[in-house]
PDB file of C-alpha atoms in Angstrom:
ATOM      1  CA  MET A   1      93.549  10.724 123.612  1.00 91.00           C
ATOM      2  CA  ASN A   2      93.757  12.429 126.975  1.00 92.00           C
ATOM      3  CA  LYS A   3      94.832  10.098 129.793  1.00 92.00           C
ATOM      4  CA  ASP A   4      94.411  12.465 132.753  1.00 91.00           C
ATOM      5  CA  TRP A   5      91.085  11.858 134.508  1.00 93.00           C
ATOM      6  CA  LYS A   6      91.363  15.250 136.215  1.00 93.00           C
ATOM      7  CA  LYS A   7      90.777  16.947 132.858  1.00 92.00           C
ATOM      8  CA  LEU A   8      87.378  15.264 132.420  1.00 93.00           C
ATOM      9  CA  LYS A   9      84.116  16.998 133.190  1.00 91.00           C
ATOM     10  CA  GLN A  10      83.291  16.165 136.819  1.00 90.00           C
ATOM     11  CA  SER A  11      80.428  16.483 139.255  1.00 86.00           C
ATOM     12  CA  ALA A  12      80.784  18.387 142.527  1.00 83.00           C
ATOM     13  CA  ASN A  13      82.241  15.321 144.286  1.00 86.00           C
ATOM     14  CA  GLY A  14      85.049  15.064 141.743  1.00 91.00           C
ATOM     15  CA  ILE A  15      83.728  12.002 139.906  1.00 92.00           C
ATOM     16  CA  PRO A  16      83.893  12.115 136.077  1.00 93.00           C
ATOM     17  CA  MET A  17      80.480  12.563 134.447  1.00 92.00           C
ATOM     18  CA  ASN A  18      79.141   9.652 132.412  1.00 89.00           C
ATOM     19  CA  GLU A  19      79.231  11.708 129.192  1.00 91.00           C
ATOM     20  CA  SER A  20      82.964  12.313 129.581  1.00 94.00           C
ATOM     21  CA  LEU A  21      83.572   8.552 129.739  1.00 96.00           C
ATOM     22  CA  ILE A  22      81.975   7.795 126.353  1.00 96.00           C
ATOM     23  CA  PRO A  23      85.087   8.084 124.138  1.00 96.00           C
ATOM     24  CA  TYR A  24      87.252   6.168 126.611  1.00 97.00           C
ATOM     25  CA  ILE A  25      84.974   3.140 126.592  1.00 97.00           C
ATOM     26  CA  LEU A  26      85.383   2.978 122.822  1.00 97.00           C
ATOM     27  CA  GLU A  27      89.121   3.490 123.176  1.00 97.00           C
ATOM     28  CA  VAL A  28      89.623   0.518 125.520  1.00 96.00           C
ATOM     29  CA  ILE A  29      87.613  -1.880 123.323  1.00 97.00           C
ATOM     30  CA  LYS A  30      88.736  -0.620 119.906  1.00 96.00           C
ATOM     31  CA  ASP A  31      90.627  -3.846 119.177  1.00 95.00           C
ATOM     32  CA  GLY A  32      87.268  -5.456 118.486  1.00 94.00           C
ATOM     33  CA  GLU A  33      87.324  -8.276 121.030  1.00 94.00           C
ATOM     34  CA  GLU A  34      84.262  -9.257 123.056  1.00 95.00           C
ATOM     35  CA  VAL A  35      84.607  -8.093 126.664  1.00 95.00           C
ATOM     36  CA  THR A  36      82.453  -8.026 129.777  1.00 93.00           C
ATOM     37  CA  ASN A  37      81.193  -4.953 131.551  1.00 90.00           C
ATOM     38  CA  ARG A  38      83.652  -5.570 134.409  1.00 93.00           C
ATOM     39  CA  VAL A  39      86.594  -5.690 132.011  1.00 95.00           C
ATOM     40  CA  ILE A  40      85.521  -2.402 130.440  1.00 96.00           C
ATOM     41  CA  GLN A  41      85.268  -0.774 133.867  1.00 95.00           C
ATOM     42  CA  LYS A  42      88.771  -1.897 134.837  1.00 95.00           C
ATOM     43  CA  ARG A  43      90.273  -0.834 131.514  1.00 96.00           C
ATOM     44  CA  VAL A  44      88.755   2.662 131.762  1.00 96.00           C
ATOM     45  CA  ILE A  45      90.000   3.008 135.339  1.00 96.00           C
ATOM     46  CA  ASP A  46      93.508   1.898 134.334  1.00 96.00           C
ATOM     47  CA  TYR A  47      93.581   3.996 131.158  1.00 96.00           C
ATOM     48  CA  LEU A  48      92.631   7.202 132.972  1.00 95.00           C
ATOM     49  CA  GLN A  49      94.497   6.217 136.179  1.00 94.00           C
ATOM     50  CA  ILE A  50      91.479   6.989 138.320  1.00 94.00           C
ATOM     51  CA  PRO A  51      92.383   6.577 142.012  1.00 95.00           C
ATOM     52  CA  ASP A  52      90.530   4.267 144.389  1.00 94.00           C
ATOM     53  CA  SER A  53      89.439   7.316 146.400  1.00 93.00           C
ATOM     54  CA  ILE A  54      87.236   8.306 143.447  1.00 93.00           C
ATOM     55  CA  VAL A  55      86.166   4.825 142.345  1.00 92.00           C
ATOM     56  CA  ASN A  56      85.074   3.873 145.865  1.00 91.00           C
ATOM     57  CA  ILE A  57      82.708   6.800 146.421  1.00 89.00           C
ATOM     58  CA  LYS A  58      79.241   5.347 147.060  1.00 86.00           C
ATOM     59  CA  TYR A  59      75.716   6.709 146.924  1.00 76.00           C
ATOM     60  CA  PRO A  60      74.879   7.792 150.511  1.00 74.00           C
ATOM     61  CA  ASN A  61      71.726   5.665 150.631  1.00 67.00           C
ATOM     62  CA  TYR A  62      73.308   2.663 148.889  1.00 67.00           C
ATOM     63  CA  PRO A  63      76.598   1.888 150.658  1.00 73.00           C
ATOM     64  CA  ASP A  64      76.673  -1.675 149.258  1.00 73.00           C
ATOM     65  CA  SER A  65      76.404  -0.597 145.614  1.00 74.00           C
ATOM     66  CA  ASP A  66      79.252  -0.690 143.088  1.00 81.00           C
ATOM     67  CA  GLY A  67      79.686   3.037 143.449  1.00 85.00           C
ATOM     68  CA  ILE A  68      78.905   6.202 141.517  1.00 88.00           C
ATOM     69  CA  PHE A  69      81.785   5.955 139.027  1.00 92.00           C
ATOM     70  CA  ILE A  70      80.992   2.363 138.049  1.00 91.00           C
ATOM     71  CA  ASN A  71      77.356   3.349 137.649  1.00 86.00           C
ATOM     72  CA  ARG A  72      78.370   6.179 135.323  1.00 90.00           C
ATOM     73  CA  VAL A  73      80.426   3.814 133.186  1.00 92.00           C
ATOM     74  CA  GLY A  74      77.239   1.776 132.848  1.00 88.00           C
ATOM     75  CA  TRP A  75      75.223   4.790 131.712  1.00 86.00           C
ATOM     76  CA  ALA A  76      77.889   5.758 129.168  1.00 92.00           C
ATOM     77  CA  LEU A  77      77.981   2.190 127.861  1.00 91.00           C
ATOM     78  CA  SER A  78      74.195   2.220 127.574  1.00 87.00           C
ATOM     79  CA  SER A  79      74.321   5.390 125.459  1.00 90.00           C
ATOM     80  CA  LEU A  80      76.890   3.794 123.161  1.00 94.00           C
ATOM     81  CA  TYR A  81      74.684   0.722 122.783  1.00 91.00           C
ATOM     82  CA  ILE A  82      71.622   2.838 121.970  1.00 90.00           C
ATOM     83  CA  ALA A  83      73.645   4.671 119.314  1.00 93.00           C
ATOM     84  CA  SER A  84      74.784   1.297 117.858  1.00 93.00           C
ATOM     85  CA  LEU A  85      78.440   2.140 118.463  1.00 96.00           C
ATOM     86  CA  VAL A  86      78.734  -1.018 120.549  1.00 95.00           C
ATOM     87  CA  GLU A  87      76.772  -4.249 120.314  1.00 92.00           C
ATOM     88  CA  ARG A  88      75.945  -7.013 122.776  1.00 87.00           C
ATOM     89  CA  PRO A  89      76.746 -10.418 121.231  1.00 87.00           C
ATOM     90  CA  LYS A  90      75.475 -12.034 124.430  1.00 81.00           C
ATOM     91  CA  ARG A  91      74.343 -11.081 127.896  1.00 76.00           C
ATOM     92  CA  GLY A  92      76.822  -8.863 129.722  1.00 80.00           C
ATOM     93  CA  VAL A  93      79.305  -8.908 126.833  1.00 90.00           C
ATOM     94  CA  TYR A  94      80.111  -5.960 124.577  1.00 93.00           C
ATOM     95  CA  LYS A  95      81.932  -5.382 121.304  1.00 95.00           C
ATOM     96  CA  ILE A  96      82.661  -2.213 119.353  1.00 97.00           C
ATOM     97  CA  THR A  97      80.909  -1.882 115.984  1.00 96.00           C
ATOM     98  CA  ASP A  98      82.277  -0.524 112.719  1.00 96.00           C
ATOM     99  CA  ASP A  99      80.335   2.677 113.389  1.00 96.00           C
ATOM    100  CA  GLY A 100      81.930   2.864 116.823  1.00 96.00           C
ATOM    101  CA  ILE A 101      85.419   2.602 115.358  1.00 97.00           C
ATOM    102  CA  SER A 102      84.549   5.234 112.754  1.00 96.00           C
ATOM    103  CA  MET A 103      83.231   7.692 115.370  1.00 96.00           C
ATOM    104  CA  LEU A 104      86.264   7.137 117.603  1.00 96.00           C
ATOM    105  CA  ASN A 105      88.691   7.712 114.734  1.00 96.00           C
ATOM    106  CA  LYS A 106      86.809  10.825 113.685  1.00 96.00           C
ATOM    107  CA  HIS A 107      86.265  12.508 117.062  1.00 96.00           C
ATOM    108  CA  GLY A 108      88.618  10.885 119.558  1.00 95.00           C
ATOM    109  CA  ASP A 109      88.200  12.253 123.085  1.00 94.00           C
ATOM    110  CA  THR A 110      85.969  15.080 121.791  1.00 95.00           C
ATOM    111  CA  LEU A 111      83.125  12.597 121.216  1.00 96.00           C
ATOM    112  CA  THR A 112      80.077  13.692 123.186  1.00 94.00           C
ATOM    113  CA  LYS A 113      76.630  12.343 123.972  1.00 92.00           C
ATOM    114  CA  ARG A 114      75.123  15.097 121.816  1.00 93.00           C
ATOM    115  CA  MET A 115      76.944  13.602 118.831  1.00 95.00           C
ATOM    116  CA  LEU A 116      75.517  10.201 119.719  1.00 95.00           C
ATOM    117  CA  GLU A 117      72.013  11.669 119.914  1.00 93.00           C
ATOM    118  CA  GLU A 118      72.324  12.901 116.328  1.00 95.00           C
ATOM    119  CA  LEU A 119      72.912   9.372 114.992  1.00 95.00           C
ATOM    120  CA  PRO A 120      69.944   7.593 113.294  1.00 93.00           C
ATOM    121  CA  ALA A 121      69.896   4.718 115.803  1.00 91.00           C
ATOM    122  CA  PHE A 122      69.666   7.128 118.739  1.00 92.00           C
ATOM    123  CA  ILE A 123      66.995   9.226 117.023  1.00 92.00           C
ATOM    124  CA  ASN A 124      64.862   6.134 116.360  1.00 89.00           C
ATOM    125  CA  TYR A 125      65.360   5.036 119.961  1.00 87.00           C
ATOM    126  CA  LYS A 126      64.127   8.386 121.294  1.00 87.00           C
ATOM    127  CA  LYS A 127      61.080   8.252 119.021  1.00 87.00           C
ATOM    128  CA  GLU A 128      60.126   4.788 120.245  1.00 86.00           C
ATOM    129  CA  LEU A 129      60.765   5.758 123.869  1.00 82.00           C
ATOM    130  CA  ALA A 130      58.455   8.763 123.446  1.00 84.00           C
ATOM    131  CA  ILE A 131      55.721   6.503 122.040  1.00 84.00           C
ATOM    132  CA  ARG A 132      56.094   4.038 124.912  1.00 81.00           C
ATOM    133  CA  ASN A 133      56.079   6.805 127.525  1.00 76.00           C
ATOM    134  CA  ALA A 134      52.929   8.228 125.937  1.00 81.00           C
ATOM    135  CA  ARG A 135      51.211   4.824 125.959  1.00 78.00           C
ATOM    136  CA  THR A 136      52.121   4.202 129.581  1.00 67.00           C
ATOM    137  CA  GLY A 137      51.149   7.727 130.611  1.00 68.00           C
ATOM    138  CA  ASN A 138      54.618   8.466 131.937  1.00 60.00           C
ATOM    139  CA  LYS A 139      53.937  12.128 132.640  1.00 55.00           C
ATOM    140  CA  ALA A 140      54.758  13.357 136.099  1.00 47.00           C
ATOM    141  CA  PRO A 141      51.861  15.366 137.650  1.00 45.00           C
ATOM    142  CA  ILE A 142      52.522  18.370 139.867  1.00 40.00           C
ATOM    143  CA  PRO A 143      53.184  17.051 143.407  1.00 40.00           C
ATOM    144  CA  GLU A 144      51.476  18.626 146.397  1.00 40.00           C
ATOM    145  CA  THR A 145      53.910  17.378 149.043  1.00 42.00           C
ATOM    146  CA  GLU A 146      57.577  16.459 149.220  1.00 40.00           C
ATOM    147  CA  GLN A 147      56.637  12.801 149.703  1.00 46.00           C
ATOM    148  CA  GLU A 148      54.530  12.888 146.528  1.00 45.00           C
ATOM    149  CA  GLU A 149      57.399  14.541 144.669  1.00 42.00           C
ATOM    150  CA  VAL A 150      59.749  11.671 145.550  1.00 45.00           C
ATOM    151  CA  LYS A 151      57.086   9.082 144.710  1.00 50.00           C
ATOM    152  CA  ILE A 152      56.369  10.662 141.310  1.00 45.00           C
ATOM    153  CA  GLU A 153      60.067  10.942 140.493  1.00 52.00           C
ATOM    154  CA  VAL A 154      60.744   7.284 141.365  1.00 57.00           C
ATOM    155  CA  GLU A 155      57.697   5.985 139.495  1.00 63.00           C
ATOM    156  CA  SER A 156      58.568   8.045 136.421  1.00 64.00           C
ATOM    157  CA  LEU A 157      62.168   6.828 136.537  1.00 63.00           C
ATOM    158  CA  VAL A 158      61.111   3.172 136.845  1.00 70.00           C
ATOM    159  CA  THR A 159      58.584   3.502 134.015  1.00 71.00           C
ATOM    160  CA  ASN A 160      61.153   5.183 131.791  1.00 68.00           C
ATOM    161  CA  GLN A 161      63.755   2.513 132.577  1.00 73.00           C
ATOM    162  CA  ASN A 162      61.264  -0.284 131.854  1.00 79.00           C
ATOM    163  CA  ASN A 163      60.446   1.378 128.545  1.00 78.00           C
ATOM    164  CA  GLU A 164      64.159   1.400 127.731  1.00 77.00           C
ATOM    165  CA  VAL A 165      64.298  -2.326 128.513  1.00 82.00           C
ATOM    166  CA  ALA A 166      61.289  -2.851 126.232  1.00 86.00           C
ATOM    167  CA  ILE A 167      63.090  -1.091 123.375  1.00 85.00           C
ATOM    168  CA  GLU A 168      66.102  -3.351 123.830  1.00 83.00           C
ATOM    169  CA  LEU A 169      63.786  -6.366 124.065  1.00 88.00           C
ATOM    170  CA  LEU A 170      62.109  -5.491 120.761  1.00 89.00           C
ATOM    171  CA  ASP A 171      65.491  -5.114 119.093  1.00 87.00           C
ATOM    172  CA  LYS A 172      66.470  -8.560 120.380  1.00 87.00           C
ATOM    173  CA  VAL A 173      63.202 -10.116 119.164  1.00 91.00           C
ATOM    174  CA  ARG A 174      63.819  -8.661 115.697  1.00 90.00           C
ATOM    175  CA  GLN A 175      67.111 -10.558 115.546  1.00 87.00           C
ATOM    176  CA  VAL A 176      65.791 -14.043 116.381  1.00 88.00           C
ATOM    177  CA  ASP A 177      65.114 -16.772 113.836  1.00 89.00           C
ATOM    178  CA  PRO A 178      61.583 -16.611 112.300  1.00 87.00           C
ATOM    179  CA  SER A 179      60.720 -20.070 113.656  1.00 87.00           C
ATOM    180  CA  PHE A 180      61.763 -18.994 117.149  1.00 91.00           C
ATOM    181  CA  PHE A 181      59.618 -15.885 116.793  1.00 91.00           C
ATOM    182  CA  GLU A 182      56.584 -18.002 115.949  1.00 89.00           C
ATOM    183  CA  LYS A 183      57.209 -20.067 119.087  1.00 90.00           C
ATOM    184  CA  LEU A 184      57.637 -16.872 121.085  1.00 92.00           C
ATOM    185  CA  VAL A 185      54.237 -15.466 120.137  1.00 91.00           C
ATOM    186  CA  VAL A 186      52.536 -18.792 120.897  1.00 90.00           C
ATOM    187  CA  ASP A 187      54.273 -18.849 124.304  1.00 90.00           C
ATOM    188  CA  LEU A 188      53.057 -15.302 124.917  1.00 91.00           C
ATOM    189  CA  LEU A 189      49.413 -16.078 124.154  1.00 89.00           C
ATOM    190  CA  VAL A 190      49.612 -19.161 126.364  1.00 88.00           C
ATOM    191  CA  ALA A 191      51.070 -17.012 129.173  1.00 89.00           C
ATOM    192  CA  MET A 192      48.146 -14.644 128.673  1.00 88.00           C
ATOM    193  CA  GLY A 193      45.764 -17.542 129.292  1.00 85.00           C
ATOM    194  CA  TYR A 194      44.439 -18.046 125.781  1.00 82.00           C
ATOM    195  CA  SER A 195      44.976 -21.807 125.823  1.00 77.00           C
ATOM    196  CA  GLY A 196      42.461 -22.202 128.617  1.00 68.00           C
ATOM    197  CA  LYS A 197      42.669 -24.730 131.438  1.00 68.00           C
ATOM    198  CA  ASN A 198      42.813 -27.859 129.270  1.00 66.00           C
ATOM    199  CA  GLY A 199      43.564 -26.447 125.846  1.00 69.00           C
ATOM    200  CA  ASP A 200      46.750 -26.695 123.823  1.00 76.00           C
ATOM    201  CA  ALA A 201      48.945 -24.517 121.636  1.00 82.00           C
ATOM    202  CA  LYS A 202      51.319 -25.284 118.797  1.00 81.00           C
ATOM    203  CA  VAL A 203      53.400 -23.778 116.022  1.00 86.00           C
ATOM    204  CA  THR A 204      52.320 -25.060 112.598  1.00 81.00           C
ATOM    205  CA  ASN A 205      54.584 -26.859 110.141  1.00 73.00           C
ATOM    206  CA  ARG A 206      56.426 -24.127 108.216  1.00 64.00           C
ATOM    207  CA  SER A 207      56.390 -26.073 104.937  1.00 56.00           C
ATOM    208  CA  ASN A 208      52.606 -26.298 104.858  1.00 57.00           C
ATOM    209  CA  ASP A 209      51.158 -23.699 107.204  1.00 55.00           C
ATOM    210  CA  GLY A 210      48.794 -22.125 104.663  1.00 64.00           C
ATOM    211  CA  GLY A 211      49.396 -18.667 106.137  1.00 77.00           C
ATOM    212  CA  ILE A 212      48.754 -19.852 109.707  1.00 88.00           C
ATOM    213  CA  ASP A 213      51.837 -19.804 111.959  1.00 87.00           C
ATOM    214  CA  GLY A 214      50.280 -20.902 115.223  1.00 86.00           C
ATOM    215  CA  ILE A 215      47.095 -22.485 116.531  1.00 88.00           C
ATOM    216  CA  ILE A 216      45.678 -22.272 120.045  1.00 86.00           C
ATOM    217  CA  ASN A 217      42.803 -24.579 120.970  1.00 83.00           C
ATOM    218  CA  GLN A 218      41.107 -23.061 123.978  1.00 73.00           C
ATOM    219  CA  ASP A 219      39.328 -26.282 124.958  1.00 68.00           C
ATOM    220  CA  PRO A 220      40.085 -30.023 124.624  1.00 67.00           C
ATOM    221  CA  LEU A 221      37.642 -30.489 121.724  1.00 64.00           C
ATOM    222  CA  GLY A 222      38.993 -27.555 119.744  1.00 60.00           C
ATOM    223  CA  THR A 223      35.599 -25.862 119.447  1.00 64.00           C
ATOM    224  CA  SER A 224      37.176 -22.490 120.277  1.00 76.00           C
ATOM    225  CA  THR A 225      40.353 -21.838 118.313  1.00 83.00           C
ATOM    226  CA  VAL A 226      42.632 -18.833 117.842  1.00 86.00           C
ATOM    227  CA  TYR A 227      44.771 -18.685 114.700  1.00 90.00           C
ATOM    228  CA  ILE A 228      48.008 -16.712 114.631  1.00 92.00           C
ATOM    229  CA  GLN A 229      50.203 -15.178 111.990  1.00 92.00           C
ATOM    230  CA  ALA A 230      53.607 -13.901 113.143  1.00 91.00           C
ATOM    231  CA  LYS A 231      55.883 -11.707 111.042  1.00 91.00           C
ATOM    232  CA  ARG A 232      59.332 -10.815 112.320  1.00 91.00           C
ATOM    233  CA  TYR A 233      60.029  -7.603 110.422  1.00 90.00           C
ATOM    234  CA  MET A 234      62.461  -4.768 110.945  1.00 85.00           C
ATOM    235  CA  GLU A 235      61.061  -1.408 112.024  1.00 80.00           C
ATOM    236  CA  ALA A 236      60.803   0.140 108.544  1.00 82.00           C
ATOM    237  CA  ASN A 237      58.970  -2.860 107.043  1.00 89.00           C
ATOM    238  CA  THR A 238      55.390  -1.847 107.852  1.00 92.00           C
ATOM    239  CA  VAL A 239      52.685  -4.486 107.413  1.00 94.00           C
ATOM    240  CA  GLY A 240      50.214  -3.308 104.767  1.00 94.00           C
ATOM    241  CA  ARG A 241      46.616  -4.106 103.908  1.00 94.00           C
ATOM    242  CA  PRO A 242      47.490  -6.913 101.418  1.00 94.00           C
ATOM    243  CA  ALA A 243      49.183  -8.948 104.177  1.00 93.00           C
ATOM    244  CA  ILE A 244      46.107  -8.693 106.399  1.00 94.00           C
ATOM    245  CA  GLN A 245      43.837  -9.593 103.494  1.00 94.00           C
ATOM    246  CA  SER A 246      46.002 -12.651 102.841  1.00 93.00           C
ATOM    247  CA  PHE A 247      45.703 -13.661 106.503  1.00 93.00           C
ATOM    248  CA  TYR A 248      41.935 -13.175 106.311  1.00 92.00           C
ATOM    249  CA  GLY A 249      41.900 -15.534 103.331  1.00 92.00           C
ATOM    250  CA  ALA A 250      43.871 -18.107 105.319  1.00 90.00           C
ATOM    251  CA  LEU A 251      41.347 -17.837 108.159  1.00 90.00           C
ATOM    252  CA  ALA A 252      38.478 -18.342 105.738  1.00 89.00           C
ATOM    253  CA  GLY A 253      40.233 -21.448 104.449  1.00 87.00           C
ATOM    254  CA  VAL A 254      39.924 -23.097 107.861  1.00 85.00           C
ATOM    255  CA  ASN A 255      36.482 -21.618 108.611  1.00 84.00           C
ATOM    256  CA  ALA A 256      37.951 -19.506 111.413  1.00 83.00           C
ATOM    257  CA  ASP A 257      36.325 -16.422 112.846  1.00 75.00           C
ATOM    258  CA  ARG A 258      39.202 -15.293 115.073  1.00 80.00           C
ATOM    259  CA  GLY A 259      42.761 -14.409 114.234  1.00 91.00           C
ATOM    260  CA  VAL A 260      45.703 -12.529 115.725  1.00 93.00           C
ATOM    261  CA  PHE A 261      48.367 -10.938 113.514  1.00 95.00           C
ATOM    262  CA  ILE A 262      51.577 -10.154 115.397  1.00 95.00           C
ATOM    263  CA  THR A 263      54.578  -8.284 114.017  1.00 94.00           C
ATOM    264  CA  THR A 264      57.754  -6.683 115.330  1.00 93.00           C
ATOM    265  CA  SER A 265      57.157  -3.623 113.135  1.00 92.00           C
ATOM    266  CA  GLY A 266      53.903  -1.681 112.681  1.00 92.00           C
ATOM    267  CA  PHE A 267      50.731  -1.611 110.581  1.00 94.00           C
ATOM    268  CA  SER A 268      49.617   0.797 107.873  1.00 94.00           C
ATOM    269  CA  SER A 269      46.344   2.655 108.301  1.00 94.00           C
ATOM    270  CA  GLY A 270      44.848   0.514 105.543  1.00 94.00           C
ATOM    271  CA  ALA A 271      45.857  -2.658 107.356  1.00 95.00           C
ATOM    272  CA  GLN A 272      44.335  -1.389 110.601  1.00 94.00           C
ATOM    273  CA  GLU A 273      41.084  -0.421 108.902  1.00 93.00           C
ATOM    274  CA  PHE A 274      40.684  -3.794 107.162  1.00 94.00           C
ATOM    275  CA  ALA A 275      41.553  -5.757 110.325  1.00 93.00           C
ATOM    276  CA  LYS A 276      39.034  -3.798 112.373  1.00 89.00           C
ATOM    277  CA  ASN A 277      36.232  -4.520 109.930  1.00 86.00           C
ATOM    278  CA  GLN A 278      37.099  -8.249 109.825  1.00 89.00           C
ATOM    279  CA  GLY A 279      37.611  -8.798 113.538  1.00 83.00           C
ATOM    280  CA  ILE A 280      41.346  -9.482 113.287  1.00 92.00           C
ATOM    281  CA  VAL A 281      43.437  -8.419 116.288  1.00 93.00           C
ATOM    282  CA  LEU A 282      46.671  -6.595 115.401  1.00 95.00           C
ATOM    283  CA  ILE A 283      49.649  -6.480 117.749  1.00 94.00           C
ATOM    284  CA  ASP A 284      52.560  -4.264 116.705  1.00 94.00           C
ATOM    285  CA  GLY A 285      56.120  -4.393 117.990  1.00 92.00           C
ATOM    286  CA  ILE A 286      55.575  -1.964 120.845  1.00 91.00           C
ATOM    287  CA  LYS A 287      52.432  -3.726 122.061  1.00 92.00           C
ATOM    288  CA  LEU A 288      54.183  -7.097 121.689  1.00 94.00           C
ATOM    289  CA  THR A 289      56.994  -6.171 124.067  1.00 92.00           C
ATOM    290  CA  GLU A 290      54.561  -4.511 126.480  1.00 90.00           C
ATOM    291  CA  LEU A 291      52.714  -7.826 126.703  1.00 92.00           C
ATOM    292  CA  MET A 292      55.959  -9.814 126.989  1.00 92.00           C
ATOM    293  CA  MET A 293      56.975  -7.718 129.977  1.00 90.00           C
ATOM    294  CA  GLN A 294      53.527  -7.830 131.530  1.00 89.00           C
ATOM    295  CA  TYR A 295      53.296 -11.631 131.310  1.00 91.00           C
ATOM    296  CA  GLY A 296      56.960 -12.451 131.892  1.00 90.00           C
ATOM    297  CA  VAL A 297      57.974 -13.854 128.510  1.00 90.00           C
ATOM    298  CA  GLY A 298      61.651 -13.354 127.674  1.00 87.00           C
ATOM    299  CA  ILE A 299      62.314 -11.104 130.665  1.00 85.00           C
ATOM    300  CA  GLU A 300      63.053 -11.445 134.357  1.00 79.00           C
ATOM    301  CA  ILE A 301      62.713  -9.147 137.340  1.00 76.00           C
ATOM    302  CA  ALA A 302      65.992  -7.372 138.080  1.00 69.00           C
ATOM    303  CA  LYS A 303      65.207  -5.760 141.440  1.00 68.00           C
ATOM    304  CA  VAL A 304      62.254  -5.116 143.708  1.00 66.00           C
ATOM    305  CA  TYR A 305      62.151  -2.008 145.882  1.00 62.00           C
ATOM    306  CA  LYS A 306      59.910  -1.492 148.891  1.00 64.00           C
ATOM    307  CA  GLN A 307      58.229   1.810 149.632  1.00 63.00           C
ATOM    308  CA  PHE A 308      56.875   2.299 153.161  1.00 63.00           C
ATOM    309  CA  ARG A 309      54.099   4.498 154.508  1.00 66.00           C
ATOM    310  CA  ILE A 310      52.534   5.082 157.906  1.00 65.00           C
ATOM    311  CA  ASP A 311      49.729   2.687 158.891  1.00 68.00           C
ATOM    312  CA  ASN A 312      47.374   5.284 160.380  1.00 68.00           C
ATOM    313  CA  ASP A 313      44.752   2.636 161.198  1.00 69.00           C
ATOM    314  CA  TYR A 314      47.204   1.056 163.644  1.00 64.00           C
ATOM    315  CA  PHE A 315      47.529   4.265 165.632  1.00 67.00           C
ATOM    316  CA  GLU A 316      43.782   4.942 165.809  1.00 69.00           C
ATOM    317  CA  ASN A 317      43.538   2.385 168.613  1.00 64.00           C
ATOM    318  CA  GLU A 318      45.991   4.276 170.769  1.00 59.00           C
ATOM    319  CA  LEU A 319      44.609   4.841 174.302  1.00 53.00           C
TER     320      LEU A 319
END
């Protein structure tokens, strides 16, 4: 492995590009221990002997930020996570995976982002990101002014970043215990206001739920009730028509006319057709995380940015 930072691909200001840092992140965590982002940053800096004069270069408009180099380590680490070469056992903590060790042993310091993009995990990530961008309409129109160009670029960047968070969120939801997932979907529907002002919501007893995982009474007397079935499946395990028919049978068993079927995967065309004809609402994994982010379930706001504009009405009163 090369240890001279000057040999890495650099931007015009002499700072190594994030792609060039990819193999070195794997190198400094190859022992398999769980380490924080800060530890990884320090190890990469020490391994490549990057001087403070490079590490301390800041973005001109963000003098209080961690700096461009540290930001690029973050982007490289994000790419490795997307490619499943590192995992996050808990918040802010990383660990190399068996695939990460294999790729490092095979390619060493010649490992590139293009190689990561050819891995199945990265390909699936890009597919889901494309779907989310399409659903959110994340297509930048042609700007007419410089101000519009900046606005469009920022909005597109924020939307794309939020979609990336949603992908990570869905992956996390797929890993939780089934009972926790059932509680999660009930919490979501409550956050969306389905329990009403004086209603209540609960997860049913797993040993005798009869195909109903959650019940939301929208009024104190329970005259308006929503029944829920929640299936925590991996991406490839598509929910088919038989599962929806089974849920419909469970609804009939309690004389219900409304039901919501929520999954972390997707639905077959047959399942969608049957649900539509029977009035059953289907929520797939992508829609689930969109709603979680919209109603603040399992996520928190990282940063809020202000954008200013001229108040022309104020100046109309000028004498």
